[in-house]
mmCIF file of C-alpha atoms in Angstrom:
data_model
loop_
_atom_site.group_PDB
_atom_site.id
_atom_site.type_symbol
_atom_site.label_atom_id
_atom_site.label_comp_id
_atom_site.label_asym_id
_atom_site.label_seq_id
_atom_site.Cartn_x
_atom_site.Cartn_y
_atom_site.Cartn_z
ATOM 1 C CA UNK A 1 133.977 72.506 108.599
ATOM 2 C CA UNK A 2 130.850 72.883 110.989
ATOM 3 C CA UNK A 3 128.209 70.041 110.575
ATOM 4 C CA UNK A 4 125.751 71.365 112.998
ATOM 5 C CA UNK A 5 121.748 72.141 111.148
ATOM 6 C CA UNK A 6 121.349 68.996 108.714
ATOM 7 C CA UNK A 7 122.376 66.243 111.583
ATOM 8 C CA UNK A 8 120.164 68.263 113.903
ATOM 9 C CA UNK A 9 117.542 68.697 111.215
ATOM 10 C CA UNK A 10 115.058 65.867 111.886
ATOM 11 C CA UNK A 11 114.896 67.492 115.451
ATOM 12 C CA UNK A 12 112.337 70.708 114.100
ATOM 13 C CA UNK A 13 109.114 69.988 114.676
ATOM 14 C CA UNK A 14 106.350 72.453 112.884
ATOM 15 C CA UNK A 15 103.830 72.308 115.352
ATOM 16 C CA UNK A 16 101.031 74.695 115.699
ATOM 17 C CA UNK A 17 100.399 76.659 118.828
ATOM 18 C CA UNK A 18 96.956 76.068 120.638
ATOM 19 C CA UNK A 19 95.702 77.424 124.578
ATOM 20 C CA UNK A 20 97.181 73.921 125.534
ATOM 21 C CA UNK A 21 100.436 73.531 123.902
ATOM 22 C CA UNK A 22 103.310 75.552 122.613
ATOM 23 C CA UNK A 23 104.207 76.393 118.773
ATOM 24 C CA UNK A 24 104.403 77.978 116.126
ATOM 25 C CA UNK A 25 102.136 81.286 115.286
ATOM 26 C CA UNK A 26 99.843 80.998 111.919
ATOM 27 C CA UNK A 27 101.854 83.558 110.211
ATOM 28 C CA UNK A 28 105.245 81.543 111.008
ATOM 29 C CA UNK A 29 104.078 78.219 109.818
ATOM 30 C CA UNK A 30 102.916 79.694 106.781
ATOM 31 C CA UNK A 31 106.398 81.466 106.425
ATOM 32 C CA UNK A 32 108.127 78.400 107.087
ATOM 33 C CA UNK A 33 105.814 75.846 104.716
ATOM 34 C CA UNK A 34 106.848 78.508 102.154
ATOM 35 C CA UNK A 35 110.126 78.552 102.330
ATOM 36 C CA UNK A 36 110.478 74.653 102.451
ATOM 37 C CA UNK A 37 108.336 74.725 99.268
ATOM 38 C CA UNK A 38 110.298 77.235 97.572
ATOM 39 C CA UNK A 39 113.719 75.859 97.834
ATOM 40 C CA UNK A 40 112.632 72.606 96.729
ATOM 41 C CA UNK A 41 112.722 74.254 92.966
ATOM 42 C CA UNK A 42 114.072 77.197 92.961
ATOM 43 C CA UNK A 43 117.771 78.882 93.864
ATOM 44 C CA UNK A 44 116.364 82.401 93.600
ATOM 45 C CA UNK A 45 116.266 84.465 97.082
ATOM 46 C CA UNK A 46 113.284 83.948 98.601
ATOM 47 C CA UNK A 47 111.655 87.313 100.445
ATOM 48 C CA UNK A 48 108.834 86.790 103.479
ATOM 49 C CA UNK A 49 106.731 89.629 104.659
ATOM 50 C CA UNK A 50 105.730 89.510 108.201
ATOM 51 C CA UNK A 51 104.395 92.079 110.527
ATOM 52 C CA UNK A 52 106.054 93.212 113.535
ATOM 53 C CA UNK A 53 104.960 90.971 116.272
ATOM 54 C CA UNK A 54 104.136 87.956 114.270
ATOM 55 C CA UNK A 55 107.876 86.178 115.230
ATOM 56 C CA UNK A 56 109.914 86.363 111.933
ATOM 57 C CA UNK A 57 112.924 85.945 114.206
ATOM 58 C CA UNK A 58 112.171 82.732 114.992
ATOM 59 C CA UNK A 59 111.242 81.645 111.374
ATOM 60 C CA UNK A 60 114.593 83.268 110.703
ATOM 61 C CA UNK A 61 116.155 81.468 112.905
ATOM 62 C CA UNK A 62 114.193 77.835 112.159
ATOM 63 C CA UNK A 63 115.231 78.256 108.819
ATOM 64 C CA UNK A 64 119.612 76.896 108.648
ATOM 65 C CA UNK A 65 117.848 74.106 110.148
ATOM 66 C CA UNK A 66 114.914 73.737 108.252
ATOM 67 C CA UNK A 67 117.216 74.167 105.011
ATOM 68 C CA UNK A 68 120.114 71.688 106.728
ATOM 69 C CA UNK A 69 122.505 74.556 106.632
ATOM 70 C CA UNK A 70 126.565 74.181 106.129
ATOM 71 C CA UNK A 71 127.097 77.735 107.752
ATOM 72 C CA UNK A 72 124.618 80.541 107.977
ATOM 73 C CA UNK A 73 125.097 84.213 107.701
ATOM 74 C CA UNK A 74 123.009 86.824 109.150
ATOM 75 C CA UNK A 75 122.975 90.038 108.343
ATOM 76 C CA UNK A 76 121.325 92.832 110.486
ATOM 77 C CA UNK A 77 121.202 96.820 110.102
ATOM 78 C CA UNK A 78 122.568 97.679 113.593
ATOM 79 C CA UNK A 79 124.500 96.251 116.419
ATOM 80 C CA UNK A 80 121.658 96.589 118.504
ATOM 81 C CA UNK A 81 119.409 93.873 116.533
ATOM 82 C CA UNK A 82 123.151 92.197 115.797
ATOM 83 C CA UNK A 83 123.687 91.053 119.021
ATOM 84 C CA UNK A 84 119.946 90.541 119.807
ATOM 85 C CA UNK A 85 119.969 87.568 116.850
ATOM 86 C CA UNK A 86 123.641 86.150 117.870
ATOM 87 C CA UNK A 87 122.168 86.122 121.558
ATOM 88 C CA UNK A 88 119.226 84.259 120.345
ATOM 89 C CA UNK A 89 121.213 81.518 118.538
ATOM 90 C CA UNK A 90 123.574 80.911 120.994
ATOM 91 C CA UNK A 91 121.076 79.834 123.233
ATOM 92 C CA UNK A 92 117.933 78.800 120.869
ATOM 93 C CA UNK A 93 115.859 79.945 124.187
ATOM 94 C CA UNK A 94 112.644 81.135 121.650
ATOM 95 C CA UNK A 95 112.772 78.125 119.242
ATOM 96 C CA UNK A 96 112.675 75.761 122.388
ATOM 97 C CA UNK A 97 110.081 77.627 124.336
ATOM 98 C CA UNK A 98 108.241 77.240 121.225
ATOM 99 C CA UNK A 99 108.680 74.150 121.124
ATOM 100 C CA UNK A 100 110.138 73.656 117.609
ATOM 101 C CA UNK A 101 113.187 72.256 119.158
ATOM 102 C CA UNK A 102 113.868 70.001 122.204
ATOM 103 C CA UNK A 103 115.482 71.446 125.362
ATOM 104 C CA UNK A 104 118.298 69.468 125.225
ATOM 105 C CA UNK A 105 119.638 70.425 121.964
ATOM 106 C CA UNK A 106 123.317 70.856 121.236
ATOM 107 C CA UNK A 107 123.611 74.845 120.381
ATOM 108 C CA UNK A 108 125.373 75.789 117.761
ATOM 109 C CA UNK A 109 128.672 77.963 117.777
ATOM 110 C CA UNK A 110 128.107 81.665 117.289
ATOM 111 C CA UNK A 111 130.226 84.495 116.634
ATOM 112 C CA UNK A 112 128.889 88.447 116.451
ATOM 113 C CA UNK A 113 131.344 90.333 113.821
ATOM 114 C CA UNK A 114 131.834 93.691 116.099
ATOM 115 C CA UNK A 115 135.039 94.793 114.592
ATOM 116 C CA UNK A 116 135.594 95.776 110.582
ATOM 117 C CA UNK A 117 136.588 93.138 108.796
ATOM 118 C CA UNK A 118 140.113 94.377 106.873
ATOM 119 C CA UNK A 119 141.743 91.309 106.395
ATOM 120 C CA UNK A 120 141.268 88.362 104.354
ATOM 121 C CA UNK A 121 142.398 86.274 107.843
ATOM 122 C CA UNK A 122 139.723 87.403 109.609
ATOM 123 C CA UNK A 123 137.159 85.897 106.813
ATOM 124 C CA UNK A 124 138.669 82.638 107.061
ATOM 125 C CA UNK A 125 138.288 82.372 110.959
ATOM 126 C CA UNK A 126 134.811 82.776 110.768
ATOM 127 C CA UNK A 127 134.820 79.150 109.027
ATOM 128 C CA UNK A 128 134.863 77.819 112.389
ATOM 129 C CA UNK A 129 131.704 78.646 113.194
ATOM 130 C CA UNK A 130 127.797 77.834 112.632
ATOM 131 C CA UNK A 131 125.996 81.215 112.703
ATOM 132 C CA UNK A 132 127.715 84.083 112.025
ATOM 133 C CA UNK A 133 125.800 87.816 112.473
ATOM 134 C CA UNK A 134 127.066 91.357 111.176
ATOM 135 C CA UNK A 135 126.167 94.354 109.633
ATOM 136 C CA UNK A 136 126.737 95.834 106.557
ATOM 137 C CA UNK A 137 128.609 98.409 107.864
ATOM 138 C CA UNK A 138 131.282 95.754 109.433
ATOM 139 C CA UNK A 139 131.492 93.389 105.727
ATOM 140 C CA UNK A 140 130.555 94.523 102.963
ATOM 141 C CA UNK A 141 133.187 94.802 100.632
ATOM 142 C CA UNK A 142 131.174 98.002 100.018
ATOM 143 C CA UNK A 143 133.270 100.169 101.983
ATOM 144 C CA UNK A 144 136.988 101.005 101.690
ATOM 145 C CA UNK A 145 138.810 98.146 103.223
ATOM 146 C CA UNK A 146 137.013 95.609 103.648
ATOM 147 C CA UNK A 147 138.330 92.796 101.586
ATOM 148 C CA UNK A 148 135.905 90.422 99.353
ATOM 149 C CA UNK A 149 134.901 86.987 100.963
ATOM 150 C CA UNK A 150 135.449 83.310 100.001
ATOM 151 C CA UNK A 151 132.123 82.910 97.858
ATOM 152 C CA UNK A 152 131.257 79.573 99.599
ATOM 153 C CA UNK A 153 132.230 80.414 102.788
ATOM 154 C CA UNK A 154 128.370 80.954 103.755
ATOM 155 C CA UNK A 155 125.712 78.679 101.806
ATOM 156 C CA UNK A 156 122.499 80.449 103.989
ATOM 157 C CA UNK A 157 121.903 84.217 104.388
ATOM 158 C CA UNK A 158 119.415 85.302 106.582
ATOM 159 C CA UNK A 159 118.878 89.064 105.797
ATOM 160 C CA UNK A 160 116.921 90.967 108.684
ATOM 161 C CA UNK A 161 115.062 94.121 108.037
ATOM 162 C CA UNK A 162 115.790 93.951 104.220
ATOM 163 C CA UNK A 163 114.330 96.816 103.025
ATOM 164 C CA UNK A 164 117.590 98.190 103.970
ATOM 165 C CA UNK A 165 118.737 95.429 101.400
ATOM 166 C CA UNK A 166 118.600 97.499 98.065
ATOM 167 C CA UNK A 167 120.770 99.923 99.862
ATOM 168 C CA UNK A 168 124.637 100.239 98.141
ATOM 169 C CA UNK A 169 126.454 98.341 101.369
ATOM 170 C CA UNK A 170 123.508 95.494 101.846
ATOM 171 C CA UNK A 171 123.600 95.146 97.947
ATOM 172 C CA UNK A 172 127.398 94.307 97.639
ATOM 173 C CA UNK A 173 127.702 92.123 101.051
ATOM 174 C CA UNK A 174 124.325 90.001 99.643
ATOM 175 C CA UNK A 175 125.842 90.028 95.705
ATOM 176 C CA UNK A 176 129.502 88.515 97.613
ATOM 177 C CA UNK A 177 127.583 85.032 97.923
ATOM 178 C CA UNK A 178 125.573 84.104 94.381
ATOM 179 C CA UNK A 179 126.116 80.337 94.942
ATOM 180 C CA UNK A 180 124.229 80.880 98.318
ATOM 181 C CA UNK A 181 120.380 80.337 99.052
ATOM 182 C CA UNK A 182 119.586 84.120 100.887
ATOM 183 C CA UNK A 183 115.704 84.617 102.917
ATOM 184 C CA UNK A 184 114.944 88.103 103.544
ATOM 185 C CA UNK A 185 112.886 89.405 106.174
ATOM 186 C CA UNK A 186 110.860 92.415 106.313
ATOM 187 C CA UNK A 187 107.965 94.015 108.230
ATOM 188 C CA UNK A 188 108.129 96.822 105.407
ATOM 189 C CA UNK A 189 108.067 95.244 101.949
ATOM 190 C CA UNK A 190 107.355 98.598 99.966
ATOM 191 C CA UNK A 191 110.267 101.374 100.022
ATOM 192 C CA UNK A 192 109.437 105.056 100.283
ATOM 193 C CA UNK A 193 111.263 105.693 97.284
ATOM 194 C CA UNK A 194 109.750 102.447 95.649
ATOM 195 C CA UNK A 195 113.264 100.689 94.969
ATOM 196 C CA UNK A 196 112.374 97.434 94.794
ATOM 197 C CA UNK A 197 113.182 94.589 97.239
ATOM 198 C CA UNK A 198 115.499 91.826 95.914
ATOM 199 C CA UNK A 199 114.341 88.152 95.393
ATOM 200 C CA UNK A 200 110.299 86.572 94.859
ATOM 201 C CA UNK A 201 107.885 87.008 97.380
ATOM 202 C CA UNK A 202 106.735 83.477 98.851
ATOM 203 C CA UNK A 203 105.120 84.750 101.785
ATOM 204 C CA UNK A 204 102.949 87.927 102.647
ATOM 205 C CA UNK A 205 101.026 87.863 105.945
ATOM 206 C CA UNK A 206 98.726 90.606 105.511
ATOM 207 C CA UNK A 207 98.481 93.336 108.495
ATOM 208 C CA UNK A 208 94.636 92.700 108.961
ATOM 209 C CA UNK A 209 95.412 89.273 109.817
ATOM 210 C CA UNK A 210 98.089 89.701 112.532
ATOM 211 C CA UNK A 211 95.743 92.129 113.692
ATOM 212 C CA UNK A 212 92.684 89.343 113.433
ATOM 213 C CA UNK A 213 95.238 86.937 115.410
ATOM 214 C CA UNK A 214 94.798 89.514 118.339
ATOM 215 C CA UNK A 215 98.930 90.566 118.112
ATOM 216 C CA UNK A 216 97.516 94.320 117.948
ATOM 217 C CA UNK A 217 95.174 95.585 120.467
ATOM 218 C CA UNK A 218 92.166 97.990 119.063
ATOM 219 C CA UNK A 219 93.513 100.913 117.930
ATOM 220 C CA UNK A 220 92.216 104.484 118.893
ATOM 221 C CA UNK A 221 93.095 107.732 116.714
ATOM 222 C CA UNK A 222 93.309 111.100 119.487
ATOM 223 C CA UNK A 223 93.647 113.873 117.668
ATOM 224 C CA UNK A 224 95.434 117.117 118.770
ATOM 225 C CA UNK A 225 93.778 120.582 117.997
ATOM 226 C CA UNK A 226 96.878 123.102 117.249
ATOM 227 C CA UNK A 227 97.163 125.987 119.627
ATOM 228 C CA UNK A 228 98.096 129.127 118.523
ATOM 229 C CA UNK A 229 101.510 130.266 119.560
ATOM 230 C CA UNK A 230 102.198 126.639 120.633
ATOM 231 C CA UNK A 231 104.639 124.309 118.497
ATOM 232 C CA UNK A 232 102.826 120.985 117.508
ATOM 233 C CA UNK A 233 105.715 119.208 119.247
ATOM 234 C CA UNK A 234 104.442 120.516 122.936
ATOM 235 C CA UNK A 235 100.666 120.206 122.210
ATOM 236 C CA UNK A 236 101.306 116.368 120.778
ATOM 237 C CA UNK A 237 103.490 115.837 124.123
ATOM 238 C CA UNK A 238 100.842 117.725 126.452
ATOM 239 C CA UNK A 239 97.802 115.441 124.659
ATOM 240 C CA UNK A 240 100.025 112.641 125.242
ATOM 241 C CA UNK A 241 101.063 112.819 128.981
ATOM 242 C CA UNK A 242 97.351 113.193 129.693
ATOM 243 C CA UNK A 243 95.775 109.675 127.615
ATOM 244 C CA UNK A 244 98.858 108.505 129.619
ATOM 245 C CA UNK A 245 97.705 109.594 132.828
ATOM 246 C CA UNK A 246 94.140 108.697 131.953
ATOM 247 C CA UNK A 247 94.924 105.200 130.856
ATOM 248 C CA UNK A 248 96.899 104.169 134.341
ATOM 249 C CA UNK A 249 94.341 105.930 135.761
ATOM 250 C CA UNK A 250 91.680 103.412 134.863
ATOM 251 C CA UNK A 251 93.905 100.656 135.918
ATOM 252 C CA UNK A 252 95.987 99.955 132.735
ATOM 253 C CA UNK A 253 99.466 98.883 132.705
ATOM 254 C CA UNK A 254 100.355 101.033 129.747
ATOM 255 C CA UNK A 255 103.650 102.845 128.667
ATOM 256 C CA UNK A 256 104.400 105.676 126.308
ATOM 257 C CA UNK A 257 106.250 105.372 122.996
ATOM 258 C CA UNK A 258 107.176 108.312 120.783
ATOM 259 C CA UNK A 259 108.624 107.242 117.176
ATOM 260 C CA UNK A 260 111.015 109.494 115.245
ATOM 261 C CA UNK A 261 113.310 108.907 112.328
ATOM 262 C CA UNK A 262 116.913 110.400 113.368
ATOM 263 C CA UNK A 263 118.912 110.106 116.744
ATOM 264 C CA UNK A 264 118.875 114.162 116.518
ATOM 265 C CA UNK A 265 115.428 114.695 116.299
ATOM 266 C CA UNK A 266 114.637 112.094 119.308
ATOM 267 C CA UNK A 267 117.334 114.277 121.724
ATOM 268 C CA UNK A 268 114.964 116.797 120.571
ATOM 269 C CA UNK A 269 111.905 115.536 120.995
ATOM 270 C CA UNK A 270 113.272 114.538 124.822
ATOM 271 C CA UNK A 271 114.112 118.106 125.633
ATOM 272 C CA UNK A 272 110.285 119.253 125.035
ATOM 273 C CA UNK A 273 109.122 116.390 126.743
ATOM 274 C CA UNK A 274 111.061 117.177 129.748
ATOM 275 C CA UNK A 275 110.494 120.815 129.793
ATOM 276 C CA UNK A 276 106.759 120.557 128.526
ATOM 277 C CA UNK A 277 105.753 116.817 130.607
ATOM 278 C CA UNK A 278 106.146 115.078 134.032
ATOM 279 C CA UNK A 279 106.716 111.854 131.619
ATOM 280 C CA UNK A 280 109.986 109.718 131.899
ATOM 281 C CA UNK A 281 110.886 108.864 128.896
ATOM 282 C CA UNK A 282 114.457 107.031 127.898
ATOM 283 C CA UNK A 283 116.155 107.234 124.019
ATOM 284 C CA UNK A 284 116.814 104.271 122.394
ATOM 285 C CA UNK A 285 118.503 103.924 119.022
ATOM 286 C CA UNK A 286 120.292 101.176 116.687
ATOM 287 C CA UNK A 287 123.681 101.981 117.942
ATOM 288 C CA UNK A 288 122.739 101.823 121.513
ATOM 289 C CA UNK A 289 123.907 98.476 123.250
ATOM 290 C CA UNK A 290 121.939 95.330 123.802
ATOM 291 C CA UNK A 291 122.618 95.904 127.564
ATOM 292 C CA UNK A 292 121.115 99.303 127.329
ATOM 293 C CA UNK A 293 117.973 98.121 125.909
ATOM 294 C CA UNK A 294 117.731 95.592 128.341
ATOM 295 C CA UNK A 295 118.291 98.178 131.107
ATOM 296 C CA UNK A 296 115.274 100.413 129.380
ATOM 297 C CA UNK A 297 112.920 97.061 128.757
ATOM 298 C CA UNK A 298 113.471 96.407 132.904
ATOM 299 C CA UNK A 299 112.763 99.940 133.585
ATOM 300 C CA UNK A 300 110.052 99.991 131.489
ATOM 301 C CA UNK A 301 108.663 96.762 133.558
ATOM 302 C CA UNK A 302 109.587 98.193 136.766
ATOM 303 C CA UNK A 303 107.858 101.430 136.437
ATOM 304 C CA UNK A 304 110.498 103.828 136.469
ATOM 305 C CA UNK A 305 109.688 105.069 133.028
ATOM 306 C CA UNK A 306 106.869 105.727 131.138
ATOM 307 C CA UNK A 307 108.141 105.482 127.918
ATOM 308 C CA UNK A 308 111.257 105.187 125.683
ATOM 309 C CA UNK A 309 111.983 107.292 122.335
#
């Protein structure tokens, strides 16, 4: 049975991050003071709002230790993001650059679920280990052939992007553990359809103040005048190309991104760039690899693209 977080547990430090010194954001000590505080009286699942940017990885990943942990699951809506997390914990790189941990921590033993779970077997192996990170779409009893888990195999579950959580697959892997304390995590608290989130809210870090902690830049609305016998697609991409061009024309270090909801509609939105703009621009989705994005992120560095879809 792993014994890794609560020996280990005395070892987190909660330090705030200055010019001089290394830490923890305002919006992640907040999260984490929260969560300490709420689990002190209460079982019920606790749900933080942070926005992108402000480090709820690293608050989600603070917290097995934080809550001295038996064996944490994590539960993430693509194998993109899946591997991201079980990368993260197998090395604890961003919770000792912060400084919340010492560099020579013992790291805890990971394993990324990549294959559908159909036997009872393979629930049981994962006993073995710490930190264990899937997706719905690899657990949850859910789907056809997927066997129920051990309820106590997992006392911690760490639920990324939950407002994906009231969705039938998240709902029946999260219901598989009731004995279990469960954190979500969301940059998105409120559903289009307004189906509401599971567990209390203990934290809420408002948008205006990430953007008062300087993790947004100013931003600057361009509008695009329609043309007529012109799609909107090409005059958007046209407007865009040129602040592009403007911007590293005045010396800034930008690059482009274009935001879509479906893979088919980015291939798409890729064919008018490329027959309407000089721009080179790469697609990334949840099902792409972890290497893939890497490859994109490096390109993205180097130069060699100017934006990713």
């Amino acid at each position: 049975m792993p014994d890794y977080f609560a020996p280990l547990a005395d070892r987190l430090r909660i330090t705030e991050a200055t010019d001089a010194v290394a830490g923890l954001r305002r919006a992640q000590r907040g999260a984490t003071h929260a969560l300490g505080a709420h689990f002190t009286l209460s079982r019920e699942a606790a749900l933080i709002s942070m926005p992108t940017g402000t480090g709820k990885t690293a608050v989600l990943m603070l917290a097995p230790f934080l809550l001295r942990a038996n064996r944490a699951l994590v539960i993430t809506p693509s194998r993109m993001v899946r591997d991201q997390i079980a990368e993260e914990f197998a090395s604890l790189d961003s919770l000792k650059s912060l400084g919340v941990l010492p560099a020579d921590i013992a790291l805890p033993s990971v394993q990324s679920v990549e294959s559908r779970i159909i036997q009872d077997e393979a629930w049981s192996e994962l006993e073995q280990y710490d930190v264990v990170v899937t997706t719905p779409m690899g657990s949850s009893p859910a789907l056809e052939g997927i066997p129920r888990p051990p309820q106590g195999l997992f006392d911690l579950l760490l639920v990324d992007e939950a407002h994906h959580s009231p969705a039938r697959t998240w709902t029946a892997l999260i219901e598989a553990f009731p004995a279990s304390r469960q954190i979500l995590f969301t940059a998105t608290p409120f559903r289009r359809d307004r189906r509401q989130l599971p567990g209390k809210f203990v934290y809420e870090f408002p948008l205006r103040e990430a953007m008062n902690d300087g993790v947004f830049g100013t931003i600057e609305f361009v509008g695009c005048a329609p043309e007529e016998g012109v799609s909107n697609d090409i005059v958007i991409a046209r407007r865009a190309q040129a602040v592009y061009r403007a911007d590293r024309d005045e010396g800034l270090n930008h690059r482009l991104m274009v935001r879509t909801d479906s893979r088919t509609r980015a291939t798409e939105l890729r064919d008018i760039y490329e027959a309407n703009t000089d721009l080179r621009l790469a697609i990334i989705h949840g099902q792409h690899t972890l290497r893939h994005v890497r490859r994109a992120v490096s390109q993205l560095r180097e130069g060699t693209l100017d934006g990713i879809i």
